[in-house]
Coordinates of C-alpha atoms in Angstrom, one line a residue:
M78 CA 142.0 88.7 91.4
R79 CA 143.3 92.3 90.9
I80 CA 143.8 94.5 93.9
L81 CA 144.7 98.2 93.8
I82 CA 146.5 99.6 96.8
V83 CA 146.5 103.4 97.1
D84 CA 148.7 105.0 99.7
D85 CA 151.4 107.8 99.6
A86 CA 153.6 105.8 101.9
T87 CA 155.6 103.1 100.1
T88 CA 156.0 101.1 103.3
A89 CA 152.2 101.1 103.9
R90 CA 151.6 99.8 100.4
I91 CA 154.2 97.0 100.8
F92 CA 152.8 96.0 104.2
A93 CA 149.3 95.9 102.9
E94 CA 150.4 93.7 100.0
R95 CA 152.3 91.4 102.4
Y96 CA 149.3 91.2 104.7
L97 CA 147.0 90.3 101.8
N98 CA 149.5 87.6 100.6
N99 CA 149.5 86.2 104.2
I100 CA 145.7 86.0 104.4
G101 CA 145.3 84.1 101.1
F102 CA 145.7 86.4 98.1
H103 CA 148.9 84.6 96.8
D104 CA 147.9 84.7 93.2
A105 CA 146.5 88.3 93.2
E106 CA 147.8 90.9 90.8
F107 CA 148.7 93.9 93.0
I108 CA 148.7 97.4 91.5
H109 CA 150.1 100.3 93.5
A110 CA 149.4 104.0 93.3
V111 CA 150.8 106.9 95.4
D112 CA 147.7 109.1 95.5
G113 CA 144.1 109.2 94.6
E114 CA 144.7 110.7 91.2
E115 CA 147.1 107.9 90.2
G116 CA 144.8 105.4 91.8
L117 CA 141.9 106.6 89.7
E118 CA 144.0 106.4 86.5
K119 CA 145.1 102.9 87.3
A120 CA 141.6 101.8 88.2
R121 CA 140.4 103.0 84.8
E122 CA 143.3 101.3 83.0
K123 CA 143.0 97.9 84.8
V124 CA 139.7 97.6 86.6
P125 CA 140.5 96.0 90.0
D126 CA 138.3 93.6 91.9
F127 CA 138.7 95.7 95.0
I128 CA 140.6 98.7 96.2
L129 CA 142.4 99.5 99.5
T130 CA 143.0 103.2 99.9
D131 CA 144.5 105.5 102.4
L132 CA 142.4 108.5 103.4
I133 CA 145.0 111.2 103.8
M134 CA 147.2 111.7 100.7
P135 CA 148.5 114.6 98.6
V136 CA 147.1 115.5 95.2
M137 CA 143.8 113.6 95.6
D138 CA 142.9 112.2 99.0
G139 CA 141.0 108.9 99.6
E140 CA 137.7 110.7 100.1
E141 CA 137.9 112.4 96.7
L142 CA 139.0 109.1 95.1
L143 CA 136.0 107.3 96.7
K144 CA 133.7 110.0 95.3
E145 CA 135.2 109.8 91.8
L146 CA 135.0 106.0 91.8
K147 CA 131.4 105.9 92.9
A148 CA 130.4 108.6 90.3
D149 CA 131.9 106.6 87.5
P150 CA 129.5 103.9 86.1
A151 CA 132.4 101.7 85.0
L152 CA 134.0 101.7 88.4
Q153 CA 131.2 102.3 90.9
H154 CA 130.7 98.5 91.5
I155 CA 134.3 98.1 92.9
P156 CA 134.4 97.5 96.7
V157 CA 136.6 100.1 98.4
L158 CA 138.3 99.5 101.8
V159 CA 139.5 102.8 103.3
M160 CA 142.5 102.7 105.6
T161 CA 142.9 105.7 107.9
S162 CA 144.6 106.9 111.0
A163 CA 142.0 109.7 111.1
G164 CA 139.1 107.6 112.1
N165 CA 136.3 108.6 114.4
D166 CA 132.7 107.4 114.3
A167 CA 131.3 110.4 112.4
R168 CA 134.1 110.2 109.8
I169 CA 133.7 106.4 109.4
G170 CA 129.9 106.9 109.0
S171 CA 130.5 109.5 106.4
L172 CA 132.9 107.3 104.4
L173 CA 130.4 104.4 104.6
G174 CA 127.7 106.7 103.5
M175 CA 129.7 107.7 100.4
G176 CA 130.0 104.1 99.4
A177 CA 133.1 102.7 101.2
S178 CA 132.6 99.0 101.8
N179 CA 134.6 99.1 105.0
V180 CA 136.9 101.4 107.0
L181 CA 140.0 100.1 108.7
A182 CA 141.8 102.1 111.4
K183 CA 145.6 102.3 111.1
P184 CA 147.7 100.8 112.5
F185 CA 146.1 97.5 111.9
S186 CA 147.1 93.9 112.5
S187 CA 146.9 91.1 109.9
S188 CA 143.9 89.7 111.7
E189 CA 142.1 93.1 111.5
L190 CA 142.9 93.3 107.8
Y191 CA 141.7 89.8 107.3
K192 CA 138.3 90.6 108.9
A193 CA 137.9 93.8 107.0
V194 CA 138.9 92.3 103.6
K195 CA 136.8 89.1 104.3
E196 CA 133.7 91.3 104.8
V197 CA 134.5 93.1 101.5
V198 CA 135.2 89.9 99.6
D199 CA 132.1 88.1 101.1
G200 CA 130.0 90.9 99.6
M201 CA 131.5 90.4 96.1
E202 CA 129.7 88.2 93.6
E203 CA 132.8 86.2 92.9
D204 CA 133.2 84.5 96.3
D205 CA 135.1 81.6 94.7
E206 CA 138.2 83.8 94.5
W207 CA 138.5 84.0 98.3
G208 CA 141.2 81.9 99.8
E209 CA 142.7 80.5 96.6

């Protein structure tokens, strides 16, 4: 499984990867990007199985990244989990309406990440990857 983590904060990317390792993605290939523009580039280079992205980032934010991903026929199938500290019900509804698979409020615990990622993974066709 290939997972792209997009966040301008190095610490947040490292924590997200550690959490994912802790909940069962030991053999995953993790790809990191510092903003939406780099995330889009990396998604096109090595199509990930799913993407975790922050919402508020410089250069290209997570909302624009989500729009670009969902507009690209080669990438629109990829589940996107948005991580944000700017979450309110209207914003979350808007992100889900744009095609986000789930929205996770920061800061989050490993159990909250587990639940959000499990919902994304359960919706994927390759369920046999989960928990390996």
